[in-house]
Coordinates of C-alpha atoms and ligand atoms in Angstrom, one line a residue:
M1 CA 34.9 66.7 30.9
S2 CA 35.8 63.7 32.4
D3 CA 38.5 63.9 34.3
L4 CA 37.8 59.6 34.1
F5 CA 38.3 59.9 30.7
T6 CA 40.7 62.4 29.2
P7 CA 42.1 61.0 25.8
Q8 CA 45.5 63.1 25.9
F9 CA 47.9 64.0 22.7
W10 CA 50.6 61.9 23.8
S11 CA 48.3 59.0 23.0
L12 CA 48.3 59.7 20.5
G13 CA 51.6 58.7 18.8
L14 CA 53.4 62.3 18.0
C15 CA 56.8 63.0 18.9
D16 CA 56.6 65.2 21.7
E17 CA 58.2 67.9 20.6
L18 CA 55.1 68.5 18.6
I19 CA 52.6 67.9 21.5
R20 CA 54.6 70.6 22.9
A21 CA 53.3 72.4 19.5
T22 CA 50.3 72.2 21.1
D23 CA 50.7 73.0 24.0
D24 CA 51.8 76.6 23.3
L25 CA 48.9 77.0 21.5
G26 CA 46.7 76.0 23.6
Y27 CA 45.5 73.1 22.9
Q28 CA 44.9 70.7 26.2
E29 CA 43.4 68.5 24.8
P30 CA 42.6 66.3 20.9
T31 CA 39.1 67.4 19.1
P32 CA 37.5 64.0 18.6
V33 CA 38.4 64.4 14.8
Q34 CA 42.8 64.5 15.1
L35 CA 41.2 61.7 18.1
A36 CA 40.1 60.0 14.9
T37 CA 42.2 61.2 12.6
I38 CA 46.1 60.7 13.7
P39 CA 46.8 57.2 14.6
A40 CA 45.1 56.4 11.0
V41 CA 47.6 58.5 9.6
L42 CA 50.2 57.3 10.9
R43 CA 49.1 54.3 10.4
G44 CA 49.6 54.7 7.0
E45 CA 45.9 54.3 6.4
D46 CA 44.0 56.6 3.3
I47 CA 41.5 58.4 5.4
W48 CA 38.4 60.4 4.3
V49 CA 37.2 62.8 7.0
S50 CA 33.9 64.1 7.7
A51 CA 33.8 66.3 10.4
K52 CA 32.7 70.0 10.5
T53 CA 33.4 73.5 10.2
G54 CA 36.0 74.1 12.9
S55 CA 36.5 70.7 14.8
G56 CA 40.1 70.9 14.0
K57 CA 41.0 69.9 11.1
T58 CA 43.9 71.1 10.3
A59 CA 45.6 70.2 13.1
A60 CA 44.3 66.5 12.2
F61 CA 46.5 66.4 9.2
V62 CA 49.2 68.6 10.6
L63 CA 50.8 66.5 13.3
P64 CA 50.6 63.2 11.3
V65 CA 52.1 64.5 8.0
L66 CA 54.7 66.3 10.7
Q67 CA 55.5 62.7 12.1
A68 CA 55.8 61.3 9.3
L69 CA 58.1 64.0 8.2
R70 CA 60.5 63.9 11.6
M71 CA 60.4 60.1 11.4
R72 CA 61.4 59.6 7.0
P73 CA 64.8 59.0 5.4
A74 CA 66.6 62.6 4.0
R75 CA 64.5 63.7 1.1
A76 CA 65.8 63.4 -2.6
H77 CA 67.0 66.8 -3.2
G78 CA 63.8 68.4 -5.8
S79 CA 61.8 65.8 -5.0
V80 CA 59.2 66.8 -2.9
F81 CA 57.3 65.0 0.6
A82 CA 53.9 65.9 0.9
L83 CA 51.1 67.9 -1.2
L84 CA 48.6 70.3 1.0
L85 CA 45.8 70.5 -2.2
V86 CA 43.3 73.9 -0.6
P87 CA 40.2 75.1 -2.7
T88 CA 41.6 79.4 -2.1
R89 CA 45.0 81.0 -1.0
E90 CA 43.4 82.3 1.2
L91 CA 42.9 79.1 2.7
A92 CA 46.4 77.8 1.5
V93 CA 48.4 80.8 3.8
Q94 CA 46.5 80.2 6.6
T95 CA 47.0 75.9 6.6
A96 CA 51.3 77.3 6.3
A97 CA 50.5 79.1 9.6
A98 CA 50.2 75.8 11.1
I99 CA 51.8 73.9 9.7
D100 CA 54.8 76.9 11.0
A101 CA 53.0 76.7 14.1
L102 CA 52.9 73.2 15.0
A103 CA 56.4 73.0 13.7
A104 CA 57.8 75.0 16.4
H105 CA 59.7 72.6 18.1
L106 CA 61.0 70.5 15.0
P107 CA 65.5 69.9 15.3
A108 CA 65.1 70.5 11.5
R109 CA 62.3 73.7 10.8
P110 CA 60.3 72.0 7.6
K111 CA 60.7 73.9 3.9
T112 CA 57.4 75.1 3.5
C113 CA 57.0 76.3 -0.1
V114 CA 53.1 77.6 -0.8
A115 CA 52.2 77.9 -4.4
V116 CA 49.3 79.3 -5.1
G117 CA 47.7 81.9 -8.3
G118 CA 47.5 85.8 -8.1
V119 CA 50.6 86.3 -7.4
S120 CA 53.6 86.6 -9.6
I121 CA 54.9 82.8 -10.0
N122 CA 58.6 83.9 -10.1
P123 CA 59.8 83.8 -6.6
Q124 CA 57.6 80.5 -5.7
M125 CA 60.0 79.3 -9.0
L126 CA 62.6 79.5 -6.9
L127 CA 61.5 78.9 -3.8
L128 CA 60.3 74.9 -5.3
R129 CA 63.6 74.6 -5.8
G130 CA 65.5 71.9 -4.7
G131 CA 61.8 70.5 -4.0
A132 CA 60.0 71.6 -0.5
D133 CA 58.9 69.2 3.0
V134 CA 55.6 70.2 2.4
V135 CA 53.7 72.3 -0.6
V136 CA 50.5 74.2 0.3
A137 CA 49.2 74.6 -3.6
T138 CA 45.9 76.1 -5.9
P139 CA 45.4 73.5 -8.4
G140 CA 46.3 75.4 -11.2
R141 CA 49.0 77.0 -9.3
L142 CA 50.2 74.0 -9.0
L143 CA 50.4 72.9 -13.4
D144 CA 51.2 75.7 -14.1
L145 CA 54.5 75.5 -12.1
C146 CA 54.6 71.8 -13.2
D147 CA 54.1 73.0 -16.1
N148 CA 57.5 75.0 -16.0
N149 CA 59.6 71.6 -14.6
A150 CA 59.3 74.5 -11.3
V151 CA 58.3 70.7 -9.5
V152 CA 57.8 67.7 -9.3
L153 CA 55.9 65.0 -8.0
A154 CA 56.8 61.5 -8.7
D155 CA 57.9 61.5 -4.9
V156 CA 55.5 62.3 -3.5
Q157 CA 54.6 60.7 -0.4
M158 CA 51.7 62.1 1.1
L159 CA 48.9 64.1 -0.3
V160 CA 45.7 65.7 1.9
L161 CA 42.6 67.0 -0.3
D162 CA 41.8 69.8 2.5
E163 CA 37.9 71.2 1.6
A164 CA 37.3 69.0 -0.4
D165 CA 34.2 68.7 -1.5
R166 CA 35.2 73.1 -2.8
L167 CA 38.3 71.3 -4.8
F168 CA 35.5 69.0 -6.2
S169 CA 32.9 71.3 -7.1
L170 CA 35.4 74.5 -8.0
G171 CA 35.5 73.1 -11.3
F172 CA 39.0 71.9 -10.0
A173 CA 37.9 68.1 -11.5
D174 CA 39.9 68.3 -14.7
E175 CA 42.7 69.9 -12.2
L176 CA 42.8 66.8 -9.8
S177 CA 43.1 64.3 -12.3
R178 CA 46.1 66.3 -13.5
I179 CA 47.4 66.8 -10.2
M180 CA 46.7 62.8 -9.5
A181 CA 48.8 61.6 -12.1
L182 CA 51.4 62.7 -11.4
L183 CA 51.9 61.0 -8.2
P184 CA 53.3 58.2 -7.3
A185 CA 50.4 54.8 -7.1
H186 CA 51.3 54.1 -3.5
C187 CA 51.2 57.5 -2.2
Q188 CA 49.0 58.5 1.6
R189 CA 46.0 60.1 0.5
L190 CA 43.6 62.3 3.4
L191 CA 39.8 63.8 2.2
F192 CA 38.7 66.8 4.2
S193 CA 35.8 67.5 4.1
A194 CA 33.0 69.3 6.2
T195 CA 30.4 67.7 4.3
F196 CA 30.5 64.9 1.7
P197 CA 27.9 66.0 -1.3
A198 CA 26.8 62.4 -2.8
A199 CA 27.3 63.9 -6.3
I200 CA 31.9 64.1 -5.9
R201 CA 30.9 61.0 -2.9
A202 CA 32.2 58.5 -6.2
L203 CA 35.3 61.0 -7.0
A204 CA 36.1 61.1 -3.7
A205 CA 36.6 56.8 -4.0
S206 CA 38.1 56.4 -7.0
L207 CA 40.8 58.7 -5.2
L208 CA 41.6 56.9 -2.4
R209 CA 42.4 53.1 -1.5
E210 CA 39.8 51.1 1.3
P211 CA 40.0 54.6 3.2
T212 CA 38.9 54.8 6.3
Q213 CA 35.8 56.3 6.7
I214 CA 36.1 58.9 9.3
N215 CA 32.7 60.7 10.1
I216 CA 32.3 62.9 13.6
D217 CA 29.6 65.5 14.4
A218 CA 32.0 67.5 16.9
G219 CA 30.9 66.2 20.9
A220 CA 30.7 62.4 19.2
L221 CA 33.8 62.6 22.1
P222 CA 33.4 59.5 24.3
D223 CA 32.4 59.5 27.5
A224 CA 32.7 57.6 29.9
H225 CA 30.0 59.3 32.0
A226 CA 27.2 57.4 29.6
I227 CA 29.5 54.6 29.5
A228 CA 29.2 52.0 31.6
Q229 CA 32.0 49.4 30.8
R230 CA 32.8 46.8 32.5
V231 CA 34.9 43.4 31.9
I232 CA 34.1 39.7 32.3
E233 CA 37.2 37.3 32.7
V234 CA 35.6 33.8 30.6
D235 CA 38.4 31.5 29.2
A236 CA 38.8 32.3 25.5
N237 CA 37.1 29.1 24.2
R238 CA 33.7 30.3 25.9
R239 CA 33.5 33.8 24.9
T240 CA 31.2 33.0 22.5
M241 CA 29.0 31.1 24.7
L242 CA 29.0 34.2 27.1
L243 CA 28.7 36.1 23.8
R244 CA 25.3 34.3 23.1
H245 CA 24.4 34.3 26.9
L246 CA 24.5 38.4 27.0
L247 CA 22.3 38.8 23.7
D248 CA 19.6 36.2 25.6
T249 CA 19.6 38.0 29.1
H250 CA 19.9 42.0 27.6
A251 CA 17.7 44.1 25.3
W252 CA 19.9 44.8 23.4
T253 CA 18.7 46.3 20.3
H254 CA 22.6 46.8 19.0
T255 CA 25.1 44.6 19.7
L256 CA 28.4 46.1 18.2
V257 CA 31.5 43.1 18.5
F258 CA 35.0 44.0 18.3
V259 CA 37.0 40.8 17.7
A260 CA 40.8 41.2 16.4
T261 CA 40.8 39.6 12.7
K262 CA 38.8 38.6 9.8
Q263 CA 38.7 35.4 10.3
A264 CA 37.5 36.1 13.2
A265 CA 35.1 38.3 12.5
S266 CA 33.7 35.5 9.8
T267 CA 34.0 32.9 12.5
V268 CA 31.3 34.7 15.3
A269 CA 29.4 35.7 12.8
Q270 CA 28.6 32.2 11.4
K271 CA 28.7 31.3 14.7
L272 CA 26.3 33.4 15.9
T273 CA 23.7 32.8 12.6
R274 CA 24.1 29.5 13.4
A275 CA 22.2 29.6 16.6
G276 CA 19.6 31.5 14.9
L277 CA 21.3 35.6 16.3
R278 CA 20.9 38.1 13.2
A279 CA 24.5 38.5 12.3
S280 CA 26.7 39.8 10.4
A281 CA 30.9 40.3 9.7
L282 CA 31.7 43.3 9.2
H283 CA 35.1 43.5 8.2
G284 CA 38.4 44.8 5.3
D285 CA 37.9 41.5 2.8
Q286 CA 35.1 41.7 1.7
S287 CA 33.2 44.1 -0.8
Q288 CA 32.4 47.3 -0.1
R289 CA 29.0 46.3 -1.7
V290 CA 28.8 43.2 1.1
R291 CA 30.3 46.0 3.7
T292 CA 27.8 48.9 3.3
Q293 CA 24.6 46.5 3.0
A294 CA 26.2 45.1 5.9
L295 CA 25.5 48.4 7.7
A296 CA 23.4 49.3 6.3
N297 CA 20.7 46.0 8.6
F298 CA 22.6 47.0 11.0
K299 CA 21.7 50.0 11.0
A300 CA 18.0 49.4 10.1
G301 CA 16.9 47.4 12.9
E302 CA 17.2 44.1 11.5
L303 CA 20.7 42.6 12.2
Q304 CA 21.1 42.5 16.1
V305 CA 24.9 41.7 15.8
L306 CA 28.2 42.7 13.3
V307 CA 30.9 41.3 14.2
A308 CA 33.7 44.2 13.4
T309 CA 37.3 44.4 12.9
D310 CA 38.6 47.8 14.5
L311 CA 39.6 49.7 10.8
A312 CA 35.5 48.3 10.2
G313 CA 34.2 50.1 12.8
R314 CA 35.9 52.9 13.1
G315 CA 33.4 54.6 10.9
I316 CA 30.3 53.3 12.0
D317 CA 28.2 55.7 13.5
I318 CA 24.8 54.8 14.7
D319 CA 22.6 56.8 17.2
D320 CA 22.1 55.1 19.9
L321 CA 24.4 51.7 19.9
P322 CA 24.2 50.3 23.4
A323 CA 26.0 47.8 23.6
V324 CA 29.8 47.3 22.4
V325 CA 31.8 43.9 23.4
N326 CA 35.6 43.9 22.4
Y327 CA 34.8 39.2 22.5
D328 CA 38.8 40.8 21.5
L329 CA 40.9 43.4 23.1
P330 CA 42.4 46.4 21.5
R331 CA 46.0 46.4 20.9
S332 CA 46.0 50.2 22.3
P333 CA 44.9 52.4 24.6
T334 CA 43.3 54.4 22.4
D335 CA 41.5 51.4 20.0
Y336 CA 40.2 51.1 23.2
L337 CA 38.4 54.4 23.1
H338 CA 37.4 54.1 19.3
R339 CA 35.7 51.5 19.7
I340 CA 33.6 52.1 23.5
G341 CA 32.9 54.9 22.2
R342 CA 30.6 53.7 19.6
T343 CA 28.0 53.7 22.5
G344 CA 26.8 56.3 24.4
R345 CA 26.8 58.8 21.9
A346 CA 25.1 62.4 21.9
G347 CA 23.9 62.0 25.5
G348 CA 21.8 58.5 24.7
S349 CA 23.2 55.6 27.9
G350 CA 25.3 52.7 27.0
V351 CA 27.1 49.2 28.1
A352 CA 31.2 48.5 26.7
I353 CA 32.1 45.0 27.2
S354 CA 35.2 44.1 27.7
F355 CA 36.2 39.6 27.5
I356 CA 39.9 39.3 29.5
D357 CA 40.7 36.0 30.5
A358 CA 44.3 34.8 31.9
S359 CA 46.6 35.7 28.6
T360 CA 44.9 39.3 28.2
A361 CA 44.3 40.2 31.8
A362 CA 47.9 42.3 31.8
H363 CA 47.1 44.1 29.0
F364 CA 43.8 45.0 29.6
A365 CA 46.0 46.4 32.5
L366 CA 47.7 48.3 30.4
I367 CA 44.6 49.6 28.7
E368 CA 43.1 50.9 32.2
R369 CA 46.1 52.7 33.3
R370 CA 46.6 54.8 30.5
H371 CA 43.3 56.3 31.1
H372 CA 43.1 56.3 34.3
L373 CA 39.9 53.8 35.4
S374 CA 40.1 51.1 37.3
L375 CA 37.5 48.7 36.7
M376 CA 35.8 45.9 38.9
R377 CA 35.9 42.0 37.2
E378 CA 33.5 39.6 37.1
T379 CA 32.6 36.2 36.3
I380 CA 28.9 35.2 35.0
V381 CA 27.4 32.3 36.9
G382 CA 27.8 29.6 33.9
F383 CA 31.1 31.2 32.7
E384 CA 34.3 30.9 35.3
P385 CA 36.6 31.4 33.5
T386 CA 38.5 27.6 34.4
L387 CA 42.5 29.7 34.9
A388 CA 41.8 33.1 36.7
A389 CA 43.1 36.0 35.6
P390 CA 45.7 36.6 37.7
Q391 CA 44.2 40.5 39.5
P392 CA 46.7 43.8 39.6
L393 CA 49.7 43.1 42.4
N394 CA 47.8 46.3 43.3
P395 CA 44.5 46.9 41.9
G396 CA 43.2 50.6 41.7
G397 CA 45.6 52.1 42.3
V398 CA 49.3 53.6 42.1
K399 CA 51.9 51.2 42.3
G400 CA 53.5 50.6 45.6
K401 CA 50.3 53.6 47.0
R402 CA 47.4 52.6 48.9
K403 CA 44.1 53.0 46.3
S404 CA 42.9 56.7 47.0
K405 CA 39.9 58.3 47.7
K406 CA 39.7 59.1 44.0
D407 CA 40.7 55.3 43.3
K408 CA 37.8 54.1 45.0
L409 CA 35.5 57.3 44.9
R410 CA 35.7 56.1 40.9
E411 CA 35.8 51.7 40.9
A412 CA 32.3 52.7 43.2
A413 CA 31.1 55.2 40.0
A414 CA 31.7 52.3 37.9
R415 CA 30.2 50.2 40.0
A416 CA 27.5 52.0 39.8
K417 CA 26.8 51.8 36.5
V418 CA 27.0 48.2 35.8
P419 CA 23.0 47.7 35.0
S420 CA 21.6 44.1 36.4
Ligands
LIG1 P1 38.6 72.9 10.5 O1 39.4 72.7 9.5 O2 37.8 71.8 11.3 O3 37.1 73.7 10.3 P2 40.6 74.3 11.9 O4 42.0 73.1 11.6 O5 40.6 75.8 11.2 O6 38.7 73.5 12.3 O7 40.2 74.8 14.2 C1 39.0 75.4 14.2 C2 39.9 75.9 15.2 O8 40.5 75.7 15.9 C3 41.8 77.0 15.4 O9 41.0 77.5 16.1 C4 42.4 76.0 15.5 O10 43.8 76.6 16.0 C5 41.2 75.4 17.0 N1 42.0 73.6 17.7 C6 42.5 72.9 16.4 N2 42.9 71.9 17.1 C7 42.2 72.7 19.0 C8 42.8 71.4 20.5 N3 43.3 70.6 20.3 N4 42.1 72.4 21.3 C9 41.3 73.2 21.3 N5 41.6 74.5 19.7 C10 42.0 73.9 18.6
LIG2 MG1 40.1 73.1 7.3

C-alpha cells in the first residue's frame, strides 16, 4: 500500500470510540467501499452501494449508523432509531455481532434487537418493549411484530437493506412494500448489495430518493503511484481558458472536471461547448434521464469533457479515465481522494490536476497535509497568476522542521510523474 496516500478511518468523520473499535478489530484502513460510503451516509444521503462480497459492506453501514446514533438527541420511548433488514436469520445474527463489536467503546452501548423468524416471538416482543436503538430483522418476523404492536416504525431515522438483491428476489417484495409504508418519509435509506441485476434496479430506485450510487470493485482504491498529481496556479477568472489550453495540448480521450456547484457545472460546460469542445454538465438538478445519457455519452467517447459536481461525479466508474481536473477545489480532503480516485484505476495511469489561486492556496495546503502530500506548484506560460498564491511557510516539511529526506523523495517522485 502506498505510504503517500493511505486513507485512514479518522479522515472519514467518525468519532474516536468507533475508530478505536476498528483498531481492536485489526482494521488498519478503510476498505474502498467504506471510504466511499461512510462520508456519504454521514452527510445524510440516500445511497445505493454495490460492491463485491467480502469488501467490508457491513462496517460501511454499521459505523455511520452508530455515529448517527451517538449524535442523536435522546430516543423517544418506544421508538426505533435504525432498522436493518436482511434476508436471512444467520445474517441478522452476524450483523448484530458486528454492531456489538464496533460499539464496544461507545459511552452508551446501543440497544440492539434481533427480530427473526424460526424462533419464538415472545422474547423478541419483550425485548422490543421501550423500543430499540437498532433492530436487525428479517421482513416476515418484523411484520409479525408490527401486527402485534410490539414494534413501532414511525420514528425510524435510518433504514438499511443489506443483501438487497436477495431481499428483493426471495419473494419479499410484498413484505418490503408493507414495511416501507410504515416508515416515515424522511427516513434515510441505504441499500447494499453485491450485485444489482437489471430486474431489481427499478425497485431499488423507487425506494430511494436521489441516491448517491457507489459502485466499487475491490482493489479500486486510489493508488497514488498510478496518479500524477499536479497543482497549477491560475487566476480564478482564467480557469476556463487554461482548461481549454490543457485539453488542446494533451491527448486526453476523457476528462472529468470537478466544480463546486450545479450552476458552475452548467456554466463551464456551456463555455467549453461554445469553444467547440464536446462537453456536458453532470449535476443533481438534471433529470435522471439527462444524467444517465450524459454519462453514457461520456463512456462511449462521444463526450470529451464531463463537468460534474462531487455528488454527481461520485458514482462514475470508467476504466481508463486519463485526467481529472479540480476546477474548483473539493471541500474536504476525503472528497479530494474520491475525485482523484476517478483516474488511475485498475492499473491504468492518470493525471489529477488542481487549480489554485491566492484565495484557495491555504485550503489546498490543508488537503495536502491531510494526505501527507507535498506537491510542486506549477504555472503555465501565458496563464501566470497576477496574484501569486502564497507559498507554504515550510514547503514540503512539517512545521518548524527542515525538509526530511522522505519529503524530498516525495517531491522528487511527484515531479517525476508530471508529464511533459
Ligand atoms: P461484505 O458484506 O461486503 O461481504 P463484510 O462486511 O462481511 O463484507 O466483511 C468481510 C470481512 O472483512 C469481515 O471479516 C470483516 O471483519 C472484514 N473487514 C471489514 N472491514 C475491514 C477493514 N477496514 N480492514 C480489514 N478487514 C475488514
Ligand atoms: Mg454483507
